[in-house]
mmCIF file of C-alpha atoms in Angstrom:
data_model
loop_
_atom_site.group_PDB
_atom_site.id
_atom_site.type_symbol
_atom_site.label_atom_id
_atom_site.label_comp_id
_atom_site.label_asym_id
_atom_site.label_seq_id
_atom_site.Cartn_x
_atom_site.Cartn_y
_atom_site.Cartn_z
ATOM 1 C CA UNK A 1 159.156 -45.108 -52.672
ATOM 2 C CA UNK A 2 158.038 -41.867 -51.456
ATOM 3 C CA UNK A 3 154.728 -41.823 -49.381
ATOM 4 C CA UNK A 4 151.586 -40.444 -51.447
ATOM 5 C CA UNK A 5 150.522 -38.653 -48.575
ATOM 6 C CA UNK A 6 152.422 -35.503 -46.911
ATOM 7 C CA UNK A 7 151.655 -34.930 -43.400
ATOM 8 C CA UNK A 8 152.339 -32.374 -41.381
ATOM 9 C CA UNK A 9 151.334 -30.290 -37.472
ATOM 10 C CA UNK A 10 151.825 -26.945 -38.379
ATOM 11 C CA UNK A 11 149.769 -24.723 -36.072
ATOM 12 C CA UNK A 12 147.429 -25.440 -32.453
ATOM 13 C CA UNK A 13 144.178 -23.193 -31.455
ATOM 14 C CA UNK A 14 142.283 -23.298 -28.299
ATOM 15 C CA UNK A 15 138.973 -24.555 -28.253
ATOM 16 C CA UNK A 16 136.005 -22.143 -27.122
ATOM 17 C CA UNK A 17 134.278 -25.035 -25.765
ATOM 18 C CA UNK A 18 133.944 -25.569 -21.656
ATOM 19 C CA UNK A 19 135.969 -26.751 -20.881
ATOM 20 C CA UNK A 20 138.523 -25.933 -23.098
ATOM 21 C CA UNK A 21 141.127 -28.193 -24.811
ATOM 22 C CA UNK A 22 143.909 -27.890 -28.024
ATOM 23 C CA UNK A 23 143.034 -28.800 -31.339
ATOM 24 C CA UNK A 24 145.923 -29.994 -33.272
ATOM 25 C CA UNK A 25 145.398 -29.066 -37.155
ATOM 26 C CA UNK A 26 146.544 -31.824 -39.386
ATOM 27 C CA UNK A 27 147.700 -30.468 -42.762
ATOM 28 C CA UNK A 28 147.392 -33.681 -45.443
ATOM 29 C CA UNK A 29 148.681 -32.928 -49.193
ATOM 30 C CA UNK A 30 147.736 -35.460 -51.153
ATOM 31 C CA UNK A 31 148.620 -35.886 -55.331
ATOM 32 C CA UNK A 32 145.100 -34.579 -55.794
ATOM 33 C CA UNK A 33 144.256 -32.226 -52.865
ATOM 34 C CA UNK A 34 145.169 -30.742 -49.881
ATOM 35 C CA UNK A 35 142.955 -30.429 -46.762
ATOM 36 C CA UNK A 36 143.500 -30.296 -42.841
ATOM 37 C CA UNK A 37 141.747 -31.928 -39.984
ATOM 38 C CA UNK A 38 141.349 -30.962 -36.180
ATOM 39 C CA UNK A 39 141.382 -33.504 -33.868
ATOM 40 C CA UNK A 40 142.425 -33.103 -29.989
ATOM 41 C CA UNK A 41 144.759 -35.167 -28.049
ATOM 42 C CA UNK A 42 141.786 -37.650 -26.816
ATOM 43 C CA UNK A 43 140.923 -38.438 -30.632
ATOM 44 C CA UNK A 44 145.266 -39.419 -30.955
ATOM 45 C CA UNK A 45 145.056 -41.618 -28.333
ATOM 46 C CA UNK A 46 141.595 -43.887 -29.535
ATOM 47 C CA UNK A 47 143.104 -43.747 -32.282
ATOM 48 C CA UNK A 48 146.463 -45.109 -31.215
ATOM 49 C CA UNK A 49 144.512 -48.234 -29.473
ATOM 50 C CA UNK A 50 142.351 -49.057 -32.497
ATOM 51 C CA UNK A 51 145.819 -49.038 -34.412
ATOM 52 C CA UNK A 52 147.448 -51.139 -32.206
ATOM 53 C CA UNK A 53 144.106 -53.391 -32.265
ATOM 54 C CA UNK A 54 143.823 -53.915 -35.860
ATOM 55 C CA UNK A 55 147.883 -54.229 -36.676
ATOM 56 C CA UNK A 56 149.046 -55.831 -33.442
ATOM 57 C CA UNK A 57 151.796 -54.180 -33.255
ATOM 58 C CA UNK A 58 153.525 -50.749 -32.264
ATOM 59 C CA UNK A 59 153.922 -48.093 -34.188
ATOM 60 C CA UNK A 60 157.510 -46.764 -35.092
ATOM 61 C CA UNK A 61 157.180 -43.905 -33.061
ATOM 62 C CA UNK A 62 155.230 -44.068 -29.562
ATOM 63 C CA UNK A 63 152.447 -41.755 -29.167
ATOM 64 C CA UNK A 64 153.296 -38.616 -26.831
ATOM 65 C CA UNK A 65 152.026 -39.696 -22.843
ATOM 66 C CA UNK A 66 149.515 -37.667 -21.321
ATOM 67 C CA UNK A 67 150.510 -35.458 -18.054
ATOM 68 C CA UNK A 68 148.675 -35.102 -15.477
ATOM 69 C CA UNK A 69 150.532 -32.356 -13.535
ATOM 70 C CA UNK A 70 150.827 -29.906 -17.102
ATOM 71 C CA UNK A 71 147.782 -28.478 -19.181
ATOM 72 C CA UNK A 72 148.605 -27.604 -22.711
ATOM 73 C CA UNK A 73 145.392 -25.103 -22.444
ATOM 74 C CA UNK A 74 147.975 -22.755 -19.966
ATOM 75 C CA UNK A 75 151.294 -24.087 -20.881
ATOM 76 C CA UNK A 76 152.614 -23.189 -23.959
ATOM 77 C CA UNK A 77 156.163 -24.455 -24.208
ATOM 78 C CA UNK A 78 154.429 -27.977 -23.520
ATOM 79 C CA UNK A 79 151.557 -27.706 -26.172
ATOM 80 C CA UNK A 80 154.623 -26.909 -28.205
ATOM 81 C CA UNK A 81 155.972 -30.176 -27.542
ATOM 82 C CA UNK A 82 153.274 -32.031 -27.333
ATOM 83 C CA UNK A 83 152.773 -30.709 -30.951
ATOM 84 C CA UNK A 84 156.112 -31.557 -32.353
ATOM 85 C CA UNK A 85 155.753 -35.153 -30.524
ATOM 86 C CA UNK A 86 152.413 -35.640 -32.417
ATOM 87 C CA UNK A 87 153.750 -34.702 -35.820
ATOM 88 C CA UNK A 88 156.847 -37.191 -35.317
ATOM 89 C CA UNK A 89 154.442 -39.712 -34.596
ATOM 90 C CA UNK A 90 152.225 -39.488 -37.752
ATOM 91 C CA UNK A 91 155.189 -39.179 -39.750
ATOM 92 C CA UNK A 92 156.991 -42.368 -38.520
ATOM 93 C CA UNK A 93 153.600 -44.155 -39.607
ATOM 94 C CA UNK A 94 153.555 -42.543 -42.434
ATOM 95 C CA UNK A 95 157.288 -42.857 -43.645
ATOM 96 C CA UNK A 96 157.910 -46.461 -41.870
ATOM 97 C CA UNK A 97 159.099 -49.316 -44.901
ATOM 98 C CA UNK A 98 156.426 -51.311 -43.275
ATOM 99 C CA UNK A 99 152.719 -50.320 -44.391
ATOM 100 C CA UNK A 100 150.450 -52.097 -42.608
ATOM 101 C CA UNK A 101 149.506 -49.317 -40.218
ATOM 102 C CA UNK A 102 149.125 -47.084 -43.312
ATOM 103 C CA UNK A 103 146.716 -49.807 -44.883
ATOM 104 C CA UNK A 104 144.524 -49.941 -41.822
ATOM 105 C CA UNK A 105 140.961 -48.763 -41.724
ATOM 106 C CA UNK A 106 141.504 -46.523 -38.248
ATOM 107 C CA UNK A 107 144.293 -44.952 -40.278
ATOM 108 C CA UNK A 108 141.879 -44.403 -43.252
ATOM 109 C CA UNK A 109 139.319 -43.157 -40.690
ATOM 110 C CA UNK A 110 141.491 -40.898 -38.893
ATOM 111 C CA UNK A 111 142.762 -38.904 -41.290
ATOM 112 C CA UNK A 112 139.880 -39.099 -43.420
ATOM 113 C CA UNK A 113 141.328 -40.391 -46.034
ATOM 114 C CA UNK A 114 140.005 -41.747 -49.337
ATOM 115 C CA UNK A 115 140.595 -44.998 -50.365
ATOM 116 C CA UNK A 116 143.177 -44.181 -53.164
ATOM 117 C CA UNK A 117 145.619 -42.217 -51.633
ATOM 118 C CA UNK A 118 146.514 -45.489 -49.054
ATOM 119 C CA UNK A 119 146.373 -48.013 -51.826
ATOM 120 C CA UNK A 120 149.804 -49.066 -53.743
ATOM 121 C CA UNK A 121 150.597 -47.516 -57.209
ATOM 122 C CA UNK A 122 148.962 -50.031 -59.287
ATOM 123 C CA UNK A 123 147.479 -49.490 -62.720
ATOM 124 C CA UNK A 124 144.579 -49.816 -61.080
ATOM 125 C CA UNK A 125 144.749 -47.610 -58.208
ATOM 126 C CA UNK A 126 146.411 -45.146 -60.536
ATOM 127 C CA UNK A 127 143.076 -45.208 -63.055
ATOM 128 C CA UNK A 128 140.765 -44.600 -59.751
ATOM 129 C CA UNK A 129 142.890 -41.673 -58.571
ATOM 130 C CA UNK A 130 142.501 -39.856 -62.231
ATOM 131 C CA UNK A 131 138.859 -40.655 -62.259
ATOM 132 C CA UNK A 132 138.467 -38.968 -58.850
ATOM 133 C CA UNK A 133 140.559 -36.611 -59.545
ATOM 134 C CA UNK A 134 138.064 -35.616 -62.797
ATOM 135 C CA UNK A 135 134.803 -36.476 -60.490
ATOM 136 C CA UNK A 136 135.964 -33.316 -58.092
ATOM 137 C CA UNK A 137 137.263 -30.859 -60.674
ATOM 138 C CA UNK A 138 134.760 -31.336 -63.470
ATOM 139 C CA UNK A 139 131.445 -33.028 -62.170
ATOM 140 C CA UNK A 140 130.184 -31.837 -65.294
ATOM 141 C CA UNK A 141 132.031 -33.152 -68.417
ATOM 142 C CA UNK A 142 131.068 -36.008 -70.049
ATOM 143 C CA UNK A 143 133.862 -38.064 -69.204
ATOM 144 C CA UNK A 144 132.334 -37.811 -65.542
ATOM 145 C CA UNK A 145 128.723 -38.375 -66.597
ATOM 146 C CA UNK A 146 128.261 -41.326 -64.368
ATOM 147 C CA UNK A 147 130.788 -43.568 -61.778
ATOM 148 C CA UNK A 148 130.329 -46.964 -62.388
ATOM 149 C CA UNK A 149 132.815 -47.599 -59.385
ATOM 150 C CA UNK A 150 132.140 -48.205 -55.654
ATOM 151 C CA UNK A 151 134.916 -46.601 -54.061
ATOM 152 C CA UNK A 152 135.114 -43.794 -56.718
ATOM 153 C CA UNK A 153 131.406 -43.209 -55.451
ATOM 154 C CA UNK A 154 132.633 -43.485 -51.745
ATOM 155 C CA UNK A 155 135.576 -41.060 -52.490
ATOM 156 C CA UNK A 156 133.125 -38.829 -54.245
ATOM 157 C CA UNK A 157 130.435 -38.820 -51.737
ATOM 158 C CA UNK A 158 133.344 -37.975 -49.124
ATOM 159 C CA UNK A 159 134.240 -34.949 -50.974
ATOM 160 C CA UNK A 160 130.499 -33.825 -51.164
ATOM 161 C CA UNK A 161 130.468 -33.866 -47.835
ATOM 162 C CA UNK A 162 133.613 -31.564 -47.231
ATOM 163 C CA UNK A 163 131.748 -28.767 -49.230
ATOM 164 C CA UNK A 164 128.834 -29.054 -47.626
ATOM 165 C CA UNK A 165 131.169 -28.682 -44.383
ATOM 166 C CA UNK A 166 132.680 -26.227 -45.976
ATOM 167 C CA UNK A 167 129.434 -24.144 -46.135
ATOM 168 C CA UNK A 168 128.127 -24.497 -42.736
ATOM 169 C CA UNK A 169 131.290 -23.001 -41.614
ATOM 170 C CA UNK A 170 131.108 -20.044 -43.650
ATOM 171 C CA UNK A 171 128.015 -19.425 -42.904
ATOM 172 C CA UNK A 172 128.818 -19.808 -39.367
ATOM 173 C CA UNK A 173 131.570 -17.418 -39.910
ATOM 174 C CA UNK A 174 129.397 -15.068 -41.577
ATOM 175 C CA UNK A 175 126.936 -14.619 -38.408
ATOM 176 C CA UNK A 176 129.972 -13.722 -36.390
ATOM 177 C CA UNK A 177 131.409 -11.074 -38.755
ATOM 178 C CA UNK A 178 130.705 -7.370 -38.221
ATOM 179 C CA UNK A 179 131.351 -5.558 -41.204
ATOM 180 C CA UNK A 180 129.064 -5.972 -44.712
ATOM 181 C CA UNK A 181 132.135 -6.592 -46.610
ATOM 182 C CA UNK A 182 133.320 -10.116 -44.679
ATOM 183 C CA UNK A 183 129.866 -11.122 -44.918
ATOM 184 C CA UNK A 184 129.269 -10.880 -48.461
ATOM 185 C CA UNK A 185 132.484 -12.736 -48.226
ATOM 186 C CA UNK A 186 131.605 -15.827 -46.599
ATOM 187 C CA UNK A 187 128.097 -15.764 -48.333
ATOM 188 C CA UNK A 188 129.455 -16.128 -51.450
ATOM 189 C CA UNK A 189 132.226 -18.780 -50.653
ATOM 190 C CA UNK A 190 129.038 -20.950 -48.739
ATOM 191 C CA UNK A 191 127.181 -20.607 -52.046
ATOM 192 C CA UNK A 192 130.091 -21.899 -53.661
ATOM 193 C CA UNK A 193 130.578 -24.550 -52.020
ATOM 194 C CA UNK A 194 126.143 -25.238 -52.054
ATOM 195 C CA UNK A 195 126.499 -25.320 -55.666
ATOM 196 C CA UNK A 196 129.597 -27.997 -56.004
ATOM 197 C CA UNK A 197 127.821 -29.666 -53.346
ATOM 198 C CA UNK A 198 124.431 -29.947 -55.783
ATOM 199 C CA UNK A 199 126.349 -30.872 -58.873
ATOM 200 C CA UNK A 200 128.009 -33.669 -56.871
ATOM 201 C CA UNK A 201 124.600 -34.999 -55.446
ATOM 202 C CA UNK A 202 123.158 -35.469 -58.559
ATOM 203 C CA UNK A 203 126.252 -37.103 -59.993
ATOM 204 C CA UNK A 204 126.321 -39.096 -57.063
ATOM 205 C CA UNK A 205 122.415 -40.008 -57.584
ATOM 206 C CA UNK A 206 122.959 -41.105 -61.148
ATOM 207 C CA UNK A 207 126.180 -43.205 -60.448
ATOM 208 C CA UNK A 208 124.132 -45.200 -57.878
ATOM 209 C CA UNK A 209 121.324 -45.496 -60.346
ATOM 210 C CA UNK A 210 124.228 -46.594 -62.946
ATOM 211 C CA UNK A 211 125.855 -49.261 -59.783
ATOM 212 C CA UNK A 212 121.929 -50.541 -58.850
ATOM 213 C CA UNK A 213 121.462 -51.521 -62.853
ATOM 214 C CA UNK A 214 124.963 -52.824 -62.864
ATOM 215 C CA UNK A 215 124.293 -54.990 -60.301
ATOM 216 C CA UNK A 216 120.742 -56.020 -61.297
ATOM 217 C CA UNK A 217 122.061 -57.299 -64.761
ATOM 218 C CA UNK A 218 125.396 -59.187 -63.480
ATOM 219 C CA UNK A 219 125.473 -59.406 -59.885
ATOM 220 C CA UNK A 220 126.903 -62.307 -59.833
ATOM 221 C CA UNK A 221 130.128 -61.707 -62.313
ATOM 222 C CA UNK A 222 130.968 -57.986 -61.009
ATOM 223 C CA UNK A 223 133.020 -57.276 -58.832
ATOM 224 C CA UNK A 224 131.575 -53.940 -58.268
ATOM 225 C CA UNK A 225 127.950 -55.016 -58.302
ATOM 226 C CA UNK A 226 126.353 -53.758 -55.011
ATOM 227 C CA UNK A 227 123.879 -55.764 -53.235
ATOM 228 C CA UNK A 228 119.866 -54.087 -52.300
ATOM 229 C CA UNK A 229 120.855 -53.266 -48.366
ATOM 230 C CA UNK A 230 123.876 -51.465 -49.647
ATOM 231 C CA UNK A 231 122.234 -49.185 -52.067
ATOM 232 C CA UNK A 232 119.053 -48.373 -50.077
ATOM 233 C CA UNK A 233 121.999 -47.616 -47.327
ATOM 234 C CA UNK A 234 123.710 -44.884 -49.967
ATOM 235 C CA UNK A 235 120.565 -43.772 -51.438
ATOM 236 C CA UNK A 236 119.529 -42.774 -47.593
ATOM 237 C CA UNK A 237 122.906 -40.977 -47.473
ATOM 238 C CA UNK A 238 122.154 -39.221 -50.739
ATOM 239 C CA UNK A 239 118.765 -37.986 -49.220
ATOM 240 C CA UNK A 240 120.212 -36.830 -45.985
ATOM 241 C CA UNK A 241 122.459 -34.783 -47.986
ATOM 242 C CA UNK A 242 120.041 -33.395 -49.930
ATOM 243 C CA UNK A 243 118.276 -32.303 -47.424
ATOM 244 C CA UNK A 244 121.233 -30.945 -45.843
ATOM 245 C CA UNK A 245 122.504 -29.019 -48.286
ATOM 246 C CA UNK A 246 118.971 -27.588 -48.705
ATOM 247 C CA UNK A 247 118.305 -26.562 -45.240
ATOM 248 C CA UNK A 248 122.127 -24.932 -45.646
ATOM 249 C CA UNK A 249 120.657 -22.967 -48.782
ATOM 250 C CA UNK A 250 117.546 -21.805 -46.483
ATOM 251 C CA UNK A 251 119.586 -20.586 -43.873
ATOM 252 C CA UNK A 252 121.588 -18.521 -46.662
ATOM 253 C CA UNK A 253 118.499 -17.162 -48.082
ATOM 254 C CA UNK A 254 117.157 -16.078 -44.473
ATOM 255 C CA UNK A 255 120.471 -14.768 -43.655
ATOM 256 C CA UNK A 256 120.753 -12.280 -46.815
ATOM 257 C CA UNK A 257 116.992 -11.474 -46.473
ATOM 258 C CA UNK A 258 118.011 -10.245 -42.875
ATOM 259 C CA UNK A 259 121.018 -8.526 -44.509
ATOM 260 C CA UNK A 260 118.654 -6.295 -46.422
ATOM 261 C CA UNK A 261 116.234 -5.886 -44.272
ATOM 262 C CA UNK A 262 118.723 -4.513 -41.794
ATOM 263 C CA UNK A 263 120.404 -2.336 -44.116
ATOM 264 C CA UNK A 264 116.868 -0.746 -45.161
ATOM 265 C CA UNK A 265 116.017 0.027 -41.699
ATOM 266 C CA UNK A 266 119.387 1.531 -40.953
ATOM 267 C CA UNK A 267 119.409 3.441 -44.422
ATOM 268 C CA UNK A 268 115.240 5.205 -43.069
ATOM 269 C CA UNK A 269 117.017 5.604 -39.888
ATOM 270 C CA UNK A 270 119.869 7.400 -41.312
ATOM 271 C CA UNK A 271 117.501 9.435 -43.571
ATOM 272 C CA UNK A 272 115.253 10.350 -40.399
ATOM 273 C CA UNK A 273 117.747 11.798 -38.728
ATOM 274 C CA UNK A 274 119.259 13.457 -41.127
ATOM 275 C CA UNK A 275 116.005 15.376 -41.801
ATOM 276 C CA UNK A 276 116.028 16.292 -37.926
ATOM 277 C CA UNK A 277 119.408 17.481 -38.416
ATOM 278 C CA UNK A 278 118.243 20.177 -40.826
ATOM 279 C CA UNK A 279 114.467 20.718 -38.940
ATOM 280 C CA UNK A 280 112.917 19.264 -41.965
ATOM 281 C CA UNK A 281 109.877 17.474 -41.466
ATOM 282 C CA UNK A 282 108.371 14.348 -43.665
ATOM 283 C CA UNK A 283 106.696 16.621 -45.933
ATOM 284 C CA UNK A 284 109.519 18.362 -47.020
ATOM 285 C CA UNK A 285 109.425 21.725 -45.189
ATOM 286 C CA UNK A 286 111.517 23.758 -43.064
ATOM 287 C CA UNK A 287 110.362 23.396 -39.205
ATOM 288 C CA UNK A 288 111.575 26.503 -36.345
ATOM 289 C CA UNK A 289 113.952 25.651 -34.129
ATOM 290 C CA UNK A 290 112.631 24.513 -31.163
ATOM 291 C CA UNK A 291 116.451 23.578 -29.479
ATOM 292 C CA UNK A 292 120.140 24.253 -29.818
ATOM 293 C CA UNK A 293 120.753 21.465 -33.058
ATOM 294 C CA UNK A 294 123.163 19.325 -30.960
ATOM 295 C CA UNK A 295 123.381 16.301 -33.349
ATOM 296 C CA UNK A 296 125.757 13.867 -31.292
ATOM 297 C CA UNK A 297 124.392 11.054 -32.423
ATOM 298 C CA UNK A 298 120.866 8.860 -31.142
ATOM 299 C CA UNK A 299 119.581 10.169 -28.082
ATOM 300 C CA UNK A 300 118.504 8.527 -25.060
ATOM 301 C CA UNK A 301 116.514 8.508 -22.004
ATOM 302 C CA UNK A 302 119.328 10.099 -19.800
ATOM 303 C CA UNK A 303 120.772 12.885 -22.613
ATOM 304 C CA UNK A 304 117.405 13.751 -24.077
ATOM 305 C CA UNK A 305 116.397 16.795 -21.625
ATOM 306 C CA UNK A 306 120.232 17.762 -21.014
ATOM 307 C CA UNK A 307 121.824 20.882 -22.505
ATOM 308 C CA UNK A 308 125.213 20.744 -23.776
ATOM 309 C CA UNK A 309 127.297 21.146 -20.372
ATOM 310 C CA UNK A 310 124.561 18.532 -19.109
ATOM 311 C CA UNK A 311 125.848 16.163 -21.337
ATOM 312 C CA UNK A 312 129.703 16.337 -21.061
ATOM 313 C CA UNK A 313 129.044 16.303 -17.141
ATOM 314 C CA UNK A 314 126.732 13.074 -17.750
ATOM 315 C CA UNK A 315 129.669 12.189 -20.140
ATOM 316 C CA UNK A 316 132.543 12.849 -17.151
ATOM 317 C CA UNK A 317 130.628 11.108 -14.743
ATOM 318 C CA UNK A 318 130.170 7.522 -16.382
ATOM 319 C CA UNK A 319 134.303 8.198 -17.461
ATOM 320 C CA UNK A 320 135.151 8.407 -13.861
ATOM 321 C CA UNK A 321 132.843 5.170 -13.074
ATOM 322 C CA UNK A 322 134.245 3.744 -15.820
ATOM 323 C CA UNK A 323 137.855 4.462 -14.035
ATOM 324 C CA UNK A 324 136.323 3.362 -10.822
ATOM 325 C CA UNK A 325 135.413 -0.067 -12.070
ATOM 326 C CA UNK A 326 138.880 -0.869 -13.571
ATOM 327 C CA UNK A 327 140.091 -0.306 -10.290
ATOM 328 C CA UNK A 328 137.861 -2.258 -9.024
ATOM 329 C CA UNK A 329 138.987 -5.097 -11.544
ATOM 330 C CA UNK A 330 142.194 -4.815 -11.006
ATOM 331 C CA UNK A 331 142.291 -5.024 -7.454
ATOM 332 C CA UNK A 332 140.124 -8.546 -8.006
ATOM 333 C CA UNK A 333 142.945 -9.686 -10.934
ATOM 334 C CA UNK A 334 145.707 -8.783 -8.510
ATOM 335 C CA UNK A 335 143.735 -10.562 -5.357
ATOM 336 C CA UNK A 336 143.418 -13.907 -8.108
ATOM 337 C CA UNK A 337 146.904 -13.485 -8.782
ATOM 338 C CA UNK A 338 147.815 -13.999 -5.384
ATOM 339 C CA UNK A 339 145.505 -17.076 -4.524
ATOM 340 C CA UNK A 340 147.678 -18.424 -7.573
ATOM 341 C CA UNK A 341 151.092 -17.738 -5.975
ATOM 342 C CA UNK A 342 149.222 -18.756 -3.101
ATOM 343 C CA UNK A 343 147.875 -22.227 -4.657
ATOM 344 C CA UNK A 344 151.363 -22.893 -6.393
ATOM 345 C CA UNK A 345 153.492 -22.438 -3.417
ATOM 346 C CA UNK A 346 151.094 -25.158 -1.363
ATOM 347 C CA UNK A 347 151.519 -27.519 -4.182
ATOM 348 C CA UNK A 348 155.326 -27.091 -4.189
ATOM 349 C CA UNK A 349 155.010 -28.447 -0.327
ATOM 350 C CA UNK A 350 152.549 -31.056 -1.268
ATOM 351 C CA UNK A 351 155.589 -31.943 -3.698
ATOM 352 C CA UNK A 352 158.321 -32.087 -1.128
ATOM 353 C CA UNK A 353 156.073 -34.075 1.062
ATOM 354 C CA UNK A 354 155.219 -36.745 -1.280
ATOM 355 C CA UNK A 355 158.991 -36.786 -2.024
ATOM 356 C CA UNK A 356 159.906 -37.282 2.049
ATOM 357 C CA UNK A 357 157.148 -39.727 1.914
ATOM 358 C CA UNK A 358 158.496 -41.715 -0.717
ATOM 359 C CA UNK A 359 161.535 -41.719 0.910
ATOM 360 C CA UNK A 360 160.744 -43.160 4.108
ATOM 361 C CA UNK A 361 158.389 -45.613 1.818
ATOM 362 C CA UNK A 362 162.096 -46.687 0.825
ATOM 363 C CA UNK A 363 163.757 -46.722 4.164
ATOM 364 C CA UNK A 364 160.993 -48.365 5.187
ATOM 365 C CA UNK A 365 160.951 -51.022 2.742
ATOM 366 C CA UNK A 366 164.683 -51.554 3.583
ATOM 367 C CA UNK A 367 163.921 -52.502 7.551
ATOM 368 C CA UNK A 368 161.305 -54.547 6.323
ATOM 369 C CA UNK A 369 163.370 -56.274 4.676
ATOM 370 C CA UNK A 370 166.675 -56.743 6.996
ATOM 371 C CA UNK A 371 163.527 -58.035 9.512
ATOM 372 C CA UNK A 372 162.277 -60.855 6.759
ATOM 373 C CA UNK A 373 166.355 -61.491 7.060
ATOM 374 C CA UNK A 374 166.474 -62.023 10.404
ATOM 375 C CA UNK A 375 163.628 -64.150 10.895
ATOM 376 C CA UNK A 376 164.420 -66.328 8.391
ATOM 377 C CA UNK A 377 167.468 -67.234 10.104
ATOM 378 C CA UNK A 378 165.788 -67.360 13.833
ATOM 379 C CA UNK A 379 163.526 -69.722 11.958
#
């Protein structure tokens, strides 16, 4: 049978962090859904051991080894590999006739998967993955009124929290864009996402109310009762996601409150100088001339008093210290470049002399033992 879920490496990004490090994007395509996950090559290998820990055995494939003379940051033909070596390795687990790695919790966890998609294709299982699949497209209709269903609720809370992830990044994306157009963008795919995020809470609240009378009327006979620690648990996850999602919504608000505010100020700022432009004061009338009309833009401390051939020599000036300073640059670049010739050429020798070393390690080793030889025989 074919695996449920399709799993693939396709691209790597740098990290701006400091240091830096390669994030591997792991694209997952489920029946339902398809989403990706970044993890680095730290993440593979914990979870490698807690696979290994829970199944107690080996994997089909064995996880790529770490290098310690070869940075994937700088190298590129070996983040390459590293990548393809990674992708062959979830696969095998993935693909392998045997699926108790797939059936593992650290597998689950990893990949953050929900609880359907590694289950077999039961009746069951196959009656879950519909009712999730309804819970994420429709919170809404009245066939999803209320979950009645434990893991439905866990799979459903998970994907509450993707949109709510799903916000913060666009709105994070939106502070770093520079033209109105990309933010009104982002803004409206993070208020999306706010809004799925709400109509999921509340389901979410009134399925545990649904699960905590459930449980209070046969706890002892269903299977899907939950017990007092475990709802007060989910109804504290409920409320930190409230008040995440509502702090996300502030944040919104302040940012498009800054939006106008910004664009006000620039519009009087345009209309002020405009009205300089054409010596026209506040009150509407024509002012004398008083200087040439250069209108190149805001003035400043340095160009205020200048004339026009004051400016473009003020304007040649900071060109050729502009020049002055790439030149400047370059000779540092080129001086770096050389301490790195420099740096590789000494490790090269540090190479060749832990490779003599070894060697006489060997030879070594080989008189030592001719001279165990020949006392054993004296003795």
């Amino acid at each position: 049978m074919a695996p449920t879920v399709e799993i693939s490496i396709p691209t790597t990004t740098i990290s701006h962090s400091s240091p830096p490090h390669t994030l591997y994007h792991i694209t997952l395509r489920l029946p339902l859904r398809s989403f990706t996950v970044s993890k680095r090559y730290s993440d593979f290998a914990a979870f490698h051991n807690d696979l290994v820990s829970q199944t107690n055995a080996q994997p089909p494939v064995s996880l790529p080894s770490k290098s310690w003379f070869s940075n994937t940051v700088s190298n590129e033909r070996f983040r390459e590999e590293r990548r393809r070596g990674l992708e062959e390795y979830l696969r095998a687990i993935n693909e392998a006739p045997d699926g108790r790695w797939r059936t593992s919790s650290a597998w689950r966890a990893f990949l953050n998967l929900p609880s359907a998609a590694t289950a077999s294709t039961t009746a069951g299982t196959s009656n879950t993955s519909s009712r999730l699949h309804a819970a994420i497209t429709d919170p809404g209709s009245a066939a999803n009124a209320s979950i009645n269903d434990p893991t439905l609720w866990l799979d459903y809370y998970r994907d509450m929290k993707s949109h709510l992830h799903d916000a913060r990044l666009q709105l994070s994306r939106r502070d770093q864009e520079t033209t109105p157009q990309k933010q009104h963008e982002s803004s409206a795919q993070a208020k999306s996402s706010l809004v799925r995020a709400g109509s999921m809470i509340s389901t979410l609240e009134e399925g545990l109310k649904n699960l905590g009378a459930r449980g209070n009327q046969d706890s002892a006979r269903s299977s899907s009762a939950l017990g007092d620690g475990e709802l007060r648990r989910r109804k504290d996850l409920l409320i930190n996601a409230r008040k995440e999602k509502d702090g996300l919504e502030d944040l919104l608000h302040a940012m498009a409150a800054k939006s106008r505010l910004d664009n006000a100020v620039a519009s009087i700022e345009d209309k002020e100088a405009l009205l300089k432009a054409n010596n026209i004061d506040t009150a509407g009338t024509r002012r004398n001339a008083t200087r040439s009309g250069r209108v190149l833009g805001k003035e400043t401390e340095r160009t205020r008093e200048l004339d026009n051939e004051g400016v473009l020599q003020l304007q040649q000036q900071t060109m050729r210290d502009q020049d002055q300073d790439v030149q400047d640059l370059l000779k540092i670049i080129i001086r770096q470049r050389e301490l790195g010739n420099a740096i590789h050429e000494e490790l090269e020798v540090q190479n060749e002399l832990l490779k003599l070393a070894d060697e006489d390690t060997d030879r070594l080793n080989a008189k030592l033992e001719i001279a165990k030889k020949r006392i054993g025989k004296i003795s």
